C-alpha cells in the first residue's frame, strides 16, 4: 500500500500572505505566514487520474482532465505559479505541469535525468522541486521550469527511493526507501543524522509530514499499513 500523494491547495487569502508552500524558482520575499486555510485536495489515483476533492471528501469537477498522464505517481503544488506538478513513472520518466483545473502547462525545461520518477516535494526556502529517481538511487532537484539544479550534496546512501517529503519545521527532507529505510537530508542533499531508526517498516513506499503534530506518516507497502514517527524516527 502506498500513501498516495495529495496536494492541498490553500485559499487565495492564505496564498497572498504565504507565498511559499510548494514549487518555483528564484528568491522571493518570505512574509509571516497566516494559518493555512486549505480548500481543495488533489489526489493521485495511480495509473488512472488526478482527482480533486473538498476537505469533506466530495469530488470537485474540473474543466481540465490532466491529459497525457500514463503512470502518474507523485504530486506537488507551487503557490507562486499555481501549478500542480505530477511525476510520471512510465513511459516518460518525467514531470508534467498543470493548472488547478487540470490543463497542461508548458515549461521550458525537461526534468532530465530521471529513471523511475516517483515522489516529489516542493521546498519553499529555495523554491526547488525534489524528485526521487528510484532506479538511479538518487534525488534530483529542479526549478519550476524543469531545469536541473546543482546541489552541494549528493543524497548519498539511497537505495530504491520511492517517496519524499519536506519537513517545514526542521527544514529537512525525508526520503522513503523501498528497502524499508527512511533517511533525512538537508535541502542541499547532505545527510542529517537522526537518533531513531524508523523501526518496523518493511517497504517504505509513501511518506508525508504533519506540521501540526510534527509527525511523519510512512506507508508500508509490504504490511499494508501506515506507521507514525517523530522527526527523529
PDB file of C-alpha atoms in Angstrom:
ATOM      1  CA  UNK A   1       0.000   0.000   0.000  1.00  0.00           C
ATOM      2  CA  UNK A   2       1.252   3.467  -0.899  1.00  0.00           C
ATOM      3  CA  UNK A   3       0.289   6.689   0.763  1.00  0.00           C
ATOM      4  CA  UNK A   4      -0.822   8.238  -2.487  1.00  0.00           C
ATOM      5  CA  UNK A   5       0.383  11.815  -2.751  1.00  0.00           C
ATOM      6  CA  UNK A   6      -2.061  14.618  -2.017  1.00  0.00           C
ATOM      7  CA  UNK A   7      -1.575  18.296  -2.837  1.00  0.00           C
ATOM      8  CA  UNK A   8      -3.503  20.627  -0.548  1.00  0.00           C
ATOM      9  CA  UNK A   9      -4.408  23.959  -2.087  1.00  0.00           C
ATOM     10  CA  UNK A  10      -4.692  26.962   0.207  1.00  0.00           C
ATOM     11  CA  UNK A  11      -7.247  29.719  -0.115  1.00  0.00           C
ATOM     12  CA  UNK A  12      -6.484  32.876  -2.065  1.00  0.00           C
ATOM     13  CA  UNK A  13      -6.135  34.822   1.201  1.00  0.00           C
ATOM     14  CA  UNK A  14      -3.506  32.449   2.535  1.00  0.00           C
ATOM     15  CA  UNK A  15      -1.673  32.329  -0.783  1.00  0.00           C
ATOM     16  CA  UNK A  16      -1.398  36.084  -0.854  1.00  0.00           C
ATOM     17  CA  UNK A  17       0.076  36.180   2.633  1.00  0.00           C
ATOM     18  CA  UNK A  18       2.102  32.989   2.492  1.00  0.00           C
ATOM     19  CA  UNK A  19       3.684  32.793  -0.923  1.00  0.00           C
ATOM     20  CA  UNK A  20       5.914  29.828  -0.084  1.00  0.00           C
ATOM     21  CA  UNK A  21       4.239  26.437   0.043  1.00  0.00           C
ATOM     22  CA  UNK A  22       5.083  24.156  -2.896  1.00  0.00           C
ATOM     23  CA  UNK A  23       7.221  24.852  -6.141  1.00  0.00           C
ATOM     24  CA  UNK A  24       9.039  27.598  -8.073  1.00  0.00           C
ATOM     25  CA  UNK A  25      12.419  29.188  -8.715  1.00  0.00           C
ATOM     26  CA  UNK A  26      14.080  32.408  -7.724  1.00  0.00           C
ATOM     27  CA  UNK A  27      14.321  34.366  -4.499  1.00  0.00           C
ATOM     28  CA  UNK A  28      11.103  35.935  -3.233  1.00  0.00           C
ATOM     29  CA  UNK A  29      10.192  37.699  -0.007  1.00  0.00           C
ATOM     30  CA  UNK A  30       9.062  35.391   2.785  1.00  0.00           C
ATOM     31  CA  UNK A  31       6.295  37.164   4.692  1.00  0.00           C
ATOM     32  CA  UNK A  32       4.990  35.919   8.010  1.00  0.00           C
ATOM     33  CA  UNK A  33       2.515  33.186   7.034  1.00  0.00           C
ATOM     34  CA  UNK A  34      -1.079  33.158   8.119  1.00  0.00           C
ATOM     35  CA  UNK A  35      -2.558  29.895   9.416  1.00  0.00           C
ATOM     36  CA  UNK A  36      -3.229  27.734   6.353  1.00  0.00           C
ATOM     37  CA  UNK A  37      -6.794  27.607   5.086  1.00  0.00           C
ATOM     38  CA  UNK A  38      -6.883  24.561   2.847  1.00  0.00           C
ATOM     39  CA  UNK A  39      -9.773  24.413   0.426  1.00  0.00           C
ATOM     40  CA  UNK A  40      -9.007  21.621  -2.014  1.00  0.00           C
ATOM     41  CA  UNK A  41      -7.135  18.316  -2.166  1.00  0.00           C
ATOM     42  CA  UNK A  42      -5.710  16.808  -5.344  1.00  0.00           C
ATOM     43  CA  UNK A  43      -5.170  13.072  -5.132  1.00  0.00           C
ATOM     44  CA  UNK A  44      -3.108  10.901  -7.465  1.00  0.00           C
ATOM     45  CA  UNK A  45      -5.211   7.866  -8.362  1.00  0.00           C
ATOM     46  CA  UNK A  46      -2.268   5.867  -9.610  1.00  0.00           C
ATOM     47  CA  UNK A  47      -2.371   4.820 -13.287  1.00  0.00           C
ATOM     48  CA  UNK A  48      -5.837   6.350 -13.580  1.00  0.00           C
ATOM     49  CA  UNK A  49      -6.103  10.070 -12.982  1.00  0.00           C
ATOM     50  CA  UNK A  50      -5.622  13.032 -10.705  1.00  0.00           C
ATOM     51  CA  UNK A  51      -8.812  13.836  -8.836  1.00  0.00           C
ATOM     52  CA  UNK A  52      -9.889  16.883  -6.841  1.00  0.00           C
ATOM     53  CA  UNK A  53     -11.888  16.814  -3.615  1.00  0.00           C
ATOM     54  CA  UNK A  54     -13.053  19.248  -0.998  1.00  0.00           C
ATOM     55  CA  UNK A  55     -11.902  18.579   2.544  1.00  0.00           C
ATOM     56  CA  UNK A  56     -15.057  16.586   3.251  1.00  0.00           C
ATOM     57  CA  UNK A  57     -14.143  14.094   0.553  1.00  0.00           C
ATOM     58  CA  UNK A  58     -16.636  15.329  -2.031  1.00  0.00           C
ATOM     59  CA  UNK A  59     -15.457  15.261  -5.631  1.00  0.00           C
ATOM     60  CA  UNK A  60     -14.885  18.587  -7.385  1.00  0.00           C
ATOM     61  CA  UNK A  61     -15.475  18.876 -11.128  1.00  0.00           C
ATOM     62  CA  UNK A  62     -12.610  20.425 -13.094  1.00  0.00           C
ATOM     63  CA  UNK A  63     -12.619  21.888 -16.582  1.00  0.00           C
ATOM     64  CA  UNK A  64      -9.424  20.020 -17.491  1.00  0.00           C
ATOM     65  CA  UNK A  65      -8.603  16.327 -17.388  1.00  0.00           C
ATOM     66  CA  UNK A  66      -4.880  16.120 -16.572  1.00  0.00           C
ATOM     67  CA  UNK A  67      -4.490  14.749 -20.095  1.00  0.00           C
ATOM     68  CA  UNK A  68      -1.332  12.990 -21.206  1.00  0.00           C
ATOM     69  CA  UNK A  69      -0.567  11.129 -17.988  1.00  0.00           C
ATOM     70  CA  UNK A  70       0.092   7.399 -18.253  1.00  0.00           C
ATOM     71  CA  UNK A  71       1.551   6.263 -14.945  1.00  0.00           C
ATOM     72  CA  UNK A  72       1.319   9.155 -12.520  1.00  0.00           C
ATOM     73  CA  UNK A  73       2.937   8.761  -9.131  1.00  0.00           C
ATOM     74  CA  UNK A  74       3.606  11.927  -7.136  1.00  0.00           C
ATOM     75  CA  UNK A  75       2.173  15.429  -6.958  1.00  0.00           C
ATOM     76  CA  UNK A  76       3.249  18.802  -5.559  1.00  0.00           C
ATOM     77  CA  UNK A  77       1.756  22.296  -5.623  1.00  0.00           C
ATOM     78  CA  UNK A  78       3.573  25.537  -6.433  1.00  0.00           C
ATOM     79  CA  UNK A  79       1.784  28.569  -4.949  1.00  0.00           C
ATOM     80  CA  UNK A  80       3.961  31.022  -6.872  1.00  0.00           C
ATOM     81  CA  UNK A  81       2.653  29.979 -10.282  1.00  0.00           C
ATOM     82  CA  UNK A  82      -0.347  27.950  -9.056  1.00  0.00           C
ATOM     83  CA  UNK A  83       0.874  24.886 -10.936  1.00  0.00           C
ATOM     84  CA  UNK A  84       0.498  21.273  -9.930  1.00  0.00           C
ATOM     85  CA  UNK A  85       3.494  19.092 -10.809  1.00  0.00           C
ATOM     86  CA  UNK A  86       2.793  15.410 -11.394  1.00  0.00           C
ATOM     87  CA  UNK A  87       5.517  12.790 -11.785  1.00  0.00           C
ATOM     88  CA  UNK A  88       5.057  10.194 -14.499  1.00  0.00           C
ATOM     89  CA  UNK A  89       6.957   6.973 -13.961  1.00  0.00           C
ATOM     90  CA  UNK A  90       6.240   5.269 -17.281  1.00  0.00           C
ATOM     91  CA  UNK A  91       6.782   5.726 -20.145  1.00  0.00           C
ATOM     92  CA  UNK A  92       8.306   9.168 -19.863  1.00  0.00           C
ATOM     93  CA  UNK A  93      10.162   9.299 -16.521  1.00  0.00           C
ATOM     94  CA  UNK A  94       9.303  12.957 -16.309  1.00  0.00           C
ATOM     95  CA  UNK A  95       7.299  15.618 -14.500  1.00  0.00           C
ATOM     96  CA  UNK A  96       4.318  17.363 -16.072  1.00  0.00           C
ATOM     97  CA  UNK A  97       2.813  20.693 -15.059  1.00  0.00           C
ATOM     98  CA  UNK A  98      -0.900  21.529 -14.890  1.00  0.00           C
ATOM     99  CA  UNK A  99      -3.032  24.397 -13.706  1.00  0.00           C
ATOM    100  CA  UNK A 100      -5.545  23.845 -10.906  1.00  0.00           C
ATOM    101  CA  UNK A 101      -8.196  22.839 -13.435  1.00  0.00           C
ATOM    102  CA  UNK A 102      -6.049  20.053 -14.863  1.00  0.00           C
ATOM    103  CA  UNK A 103      -4.960  21.817 -18.039  1.00  0.00           C
ATOM    104  CA  UNK A 104      -1.400  21.129 -19.208  1.00  0.00           C
ATOM    105  CA  UNK A 105       1.102  23.958 -18.799  1.00  0.00           C
ATOM    106  CA  UNK A 106       4.273  24.481 -20.804  1.00  0.00           C
ATOM    107  CA  UNK A 107       7.620  24.702 -19.012  1.00  0.00           C
ATOM    108  CA  UNK A 108      10.936  25.452 -20.691  1.00  0.00           C
ATOM    109  CA  UNK A 109      12.950  22.629 -19.096  1.00  0.00           C
ATOM    110  CA  UNK A 110      12.653  18.861 -19.498  1.00  0.00           C
ATOM    111  CA  UNK A 111      13.103  17.424 -15.976  1.00  0.00           C
ATOM    112  CA  UNK A 112      16.050  15.482 -17.364  1.00  0.00           C
ATOM    113  CA  UNK A 113      17.896  12.701 -15.590  1.00  0.00           C
ATOM    114  CA  UNK A 114      15.044  10.744 -14.027  1.00  0.00           C
ATOM    115  CA  UNK A 115      14.871   6.956 -14.075  1.00  0.00           C
ATOM    116  CA  UNK A 116      11.900   5.631 -12.143  1.00  0.00           C
ATOM    117  CA  UNK A 117      10.349   9.010 -11.317  1.00  0.00           C
ATOM    118  CA  UNK A 118       8.440   8.740  -8.063  1.00  0.00           C
ATOM    119  CA  UNK A 119       7.829  11.116  -5.184  1.00  0.00           C
ATOM    120  CA  UNK A 120       8.051  14.873  -5.474  1.00  0.00           C
ATOM    121  CA  UNK A 121       8.355  17.600  -2.848  1.00  0.00           C
ATOM    122  CA  UNK A 122       8.477  21.365  -3.021  1.00  0.00           C
ATOM    123  CA  UNK A 123      10.801  23.359  -0.752  1.00  0.00           C
ATOM    124  CA  UNK A 124       9.734  26.971  -0.163  1.00  0.00           C
ATOM    125  CA  UNK A 125      13.113  28.241   1.006  1.00  0.00           C
ATOM    126  CA  UNK A 126      14.806  27.731  -2.368  1.00  0.00           C
ATOM    127  CA  UNK A 127      11.696  27.108  -4.495  1.00  0.00           C
ATOM    128  CA  UNK A 128      13.060  23.824  -5.838  1.00  0.00           C
ATOM    129  CA  UNK A 129      11.239  20.621  -6.697  1.00  0.00           C
ATOM    130  CA  UNK A 130      12.905  17.455  -5.420  1.00  0.00           C
ATOM    131  CA  UNK A 131      12.076  14.248  -7.298  1.00  0.00           C
ATOM    132  CA  UNK A 132      13.060  10.708  -6.360  1.00  0.00           C
ATOM    133  CA  UNK A 133      14.738   8.765  -9.152  1.00  0.00           C
ATOM    134  CA  UNK A 134      14.364   5.204  -7.928  1.00  0.00           C
ATOM    135  CA  UNK A 135      16.437   3.313 -10.470  1.00  0.00           C
ATOM    136  CA  UNK A 136      19.292   5.814 -10.189  1.00  0.00           C
ATOM    137  CA  UNK A 137      19.178   5.664  -6.363  1.00  0.00           C
ATOM    138  CA  UNK A 138      19.056   9.435  -6.280  1.00  0.00           C
ATOM    139  CA  UNK A 139      17.036  12.590  -5.742  1.00  0.00           C
ATOM    140  CA  UNK A 140      17.166  15.292  -8.407  1.00  0.00           C
ATOM    141  CA  UNK A 141      16.420  18.985  -7.784  1.00  0.00           C
ATOM    142  CA  UNK A 142      14.742  21.230 -10.363  1.00  0.00           C
ATOM    143  CA  UNK A 143      13.458  24.749 -10.655  1.00  0.00           C
ATOM    144  CA  UNK A 144       9.809  25.309 -11.561  1.00  0.00           C
ATOM    145  CA  UNK A 145      10.659  25.200 -15.270  1.00  0.00           C
ATOM    146  CA  UNK A 146      12.185  21.739 -15.038  1.00  0.00           C
ATOM    147  CA  UNK A 147      15.832  22.783 -15.192  1.00  0.00           C
ATOM    148  CA  UNK A 148      18.231  20.672 -13.119  1.00  0.00           C
ATOM    149  CA  UNK A 149      19.728  22.444 -10.100  1.00  0.00           C
ATOM    150  CA  UNK A 150      23.196  21.686  -8.748  1.00  0.00           C
ATOM    151  CA  UNK A 151      23.394  20.935  -5.035  1.00  0.00           C
ATOM    152  CA  UNK A 152      26.388  20.755  -2.729  1.00  0.00           C
ATOM    153  CA  UNK A 153      25.427  17.273  -1.522  1.00  0.00           C
ATOM    154  CA  UNK A 154      24.587  14.074  -3.378  1.00  0.00           C
ATOM    155  CA  UNK A 155      21.823  12.383  -1.341  1.00  0.00           C
ATOM    156  CA  UNK A 156      24.333   9.627  -0.660  1.00  0.00           C
ATOM    157  CA  UNK A 157      23.230   6.261   0.663  1.00  0.00           C
ATOM    158  CA  UNK A 158      19.898   5.911  -1.119  1.00  0.00           C
ATOM    159  CA  UNK A 159      18.646   2.528  -2.329  1.00  0.00           C
ATOM    160  CA  UNK A 160      15.370   2.444  -4.271  1.00  0.00           C
ATOM    161  CA  UNK A 161      13.961   5.796  -3.126  1.00  0.00           C
ATOM    162  CA  UNK A 162      10.185   5.806  -3.566  1.00  0.00           C
ATOM    163  CA  UNK A 163       8.857   8.953  -1.930  1.00  0.00           C
ATOM    164  CA  UNK A 164       9.958  12.234  -0.407  1.00  0.00           C
ATOM    165  CA  UNK A 165       8.504  14.860   1.913  1.00  0.00           C
ATOM    166  CA  UNK A 166       9.602  18.243   3.219  1.00  0.00           C
ATOM    167  CA  UNK A 167       9.571  18.910   6.948  1.00  0.00           C
ATOM    168  CA  UNK A 168       8.620  22.578   7.164  1.00  0.00           C
ATOM    169  CA  UNK A 169       9.595  22.723  10.845  1.00  0.00           C
ATOM    170  CA  UNK A 170      13.165  21.402  10.700  1.00  0.00           C
ATOM    171  CA  UNK A 171      13.727  22.386   7.068  1.00  0.00           C
ATOM    172  CA  UNK A 172      14.877  18.869   6.196  1.00  0.00           C
ATOM    173  CA  UNK A 173      13.789  16.345   3.604  1.00  0.00           C
ATOM    174  CA  UNK A 174      12.847  12.753   4.417  1.00  0.00           C
ATOM    175  CA  UNK A 175      13.219  10.076   1.739  1.00  0.00           C
ATOM    176  CA  UNK A 176      11.343   6.773   1.976  1.00  0.00           C
ATOM    177  CA  UNK A 177      13.142   3.738   0.518  1.00  0.00           C
ATOM    178  CA  UNK A 178      11.584   0.556  -0.800  1.00  0.00           C
ATOM    179  CA  UNK A 179      14.114  -1.283   1.372  1.00  0.00           C
ATOM    180  CA  UNK A 180      12.198  -0.093   4.437  1.00  0.00           C
ATOM    181  CA  UNK A 181      14.542   2.688   5.489  1.00  0.00           C
ATOM    182  CA  UNK A 182      13.766   6.381   5.835  1.00  0.00           C
ATOM    183  CA  UNK A 183      16.655   8.829   5.510  1.00  0.00           C
ATOM    184  CA  UNK A 184      16.920  12.503   6.322  1.00  0.00           C
ATOM    185  CA  UNK A 185      18.807  15.151   4.338  1.00  0.00           C
ATOM    186  CA  UNK A 186      19.137  18.892   4.304  1.00  0.00           C
ATOM    187  CA  UNK A 187      17.954  20.691   1.181  1.00  0.00           C
ATOM    188  CA  UNK A 188      21.493  20.597  -0.237  1.00  0.00           C
ATOM    189  CA  UNK A 189      21.461  16.792  -0.252  1.00  0.00           C
ATOM    190  CA  UNK A 190      23.678  16.301   2.797  1.00  0.00           C
ATOM    191  CA  UNK A 191      22.714  13.513   5.190  1.00  0.00           C
ATOM    192  CA  UNK A 192      21.201  14.581   8.513  1.00  0.00           C
ATOM    193  CA  UNK A 193      21.639  12.222  11.454  1.00  0.00           C
ATOM    194  CA  UNK A 194      18.554  11.165  13.402  1.00  0.00           C
ATOM    195  CA  UNK A 195      18.506   9.236  16.654  1.00  0.00           C
ATOM    196  CA  UNK A 196      15.809   6.739  15.667  1.00  0.00           C
ATOM    197  CA  UNK A 197      15.716   4.032  13.004  1.00  0.00           C
ATOM    198  CA  UNK A 198      12.132   4.167  11.713  1.00  0.00           C
ATOM    199  CA  UNK A 199      11.871   0.608  13.013  1.00  0.00           C
ATOM    200  CA  UNK A 200       9.194  -1.769  11.838  1.00  0.00           C
ATOM    201  CA  UNK A 201       8.869  -0.538   8.242  1.00  0.00           C
ATOM    202  CA  UNK A 202       9.473  -3.204   5.605  1.00  0.00           C
ATOM    203  CA  UNK A 203       8.768  -1.370   2.330  1.00  0.00           C
ATOM    204  CA  UNK A 204       8.563   2.412   2.732  1.00  0.00           C
ATOM    205  CA  UNK A 205       6.556   3.484  -0.315  1.00  0.00           C
ATOM    206  CA  UNK A 206       4.972   6.721   0.837  1.00  0.00           C
ATOM    207  CA  UNK A 207       5.739   9.463   3.321  1.00  0.00           C
ATOM    208  CA  UNK A 208       4.203  12.741   4.418  1.00  0.00           C
ATOM    209  CA  UNK A 209       4.859  15.272   7.162  1.00  0.00           C
ATOM    210  CA  UNK A 210       2.250  16.645   9.570  1.00  0.00           C
ATOM    211  CA  UNK A 211       3.382  20.076  10.754  1.00  0.00           C
ATOM    212  CA  UNK A 212       0.655  20.258  13.384  1.00  0.00           C
ATOM    213  CA  UNK A 213       1.992  17.318  15.393  1.00  0.00           C
ATOM    214  CA  UNK A 214       5.496  17.186  13.875  1.00  0.00           C
ATOM    215  CA  UNK A 215       4.806  13.586  12.874  1.00  0.00           C
ATOM    216  CA  UNK A 216       5.937  11.628   9.841  1.00  0.00           C
ATOM    217  CA  UNK A 217       3.473   9.135   8.380  1.00  0.00           C
ATOM    218  CA  UNK A 218       5.108   6.290   6.446  1.00  0.00           C
ATOM    219  CA  UNK A 219       3.190   3.924   4.187  1.00  0.00           C
ATOM    220  CA  UNK A 220       4.478   0.350   4.461  1.00  0.00           C
ATOM    221  CA  UNK A 221       3.639  -1.376   1.183  1.00  0.00           C
ATOM    222  CA  UNK A 222       4.561  -4.814   2.480  1.00  0.00           C
ATOM    223  CA  UNK A 223       2.498  -4.514   5.641  1.00  0.00           C
ATOM    224  CA  UNK A 224      -0.422  -2.611   4.094  1.00  0.00           C
ATOM    225  CA  UNK A 225      -0.317  -0.134   6.936  1.00  0.00           C
ATOM    226  CA  UNK A 226       0.726   3.375   7.905  1.00  0.00           C
ATOM    227  CA  UNK A 227       3.214   3.934  10.710  1.00  0.00           C
ATOM    228  CA  UNK A 228       3.760   7.134  12.638  1.00  0.00           C
ATOM    229  CA  UNK A 229       7.121   8.532  13.738  1.00  0.00           C
ATOM    230  CA  UNK A 230       8.533  11.676  15.225  1.00  0.00           C
ATOM    231  CA  UNK A 231      11.188  13.646  13.332  1.00  0.00           C
ATOM    232  CA  UNK A 232      13.935  11.513  14.845  1.00  0.00           C
ATOM    233  CA  UNK A 233      12.448   8.272  13.552  1.00  0.00           C
TER     234      UNK A 233
END
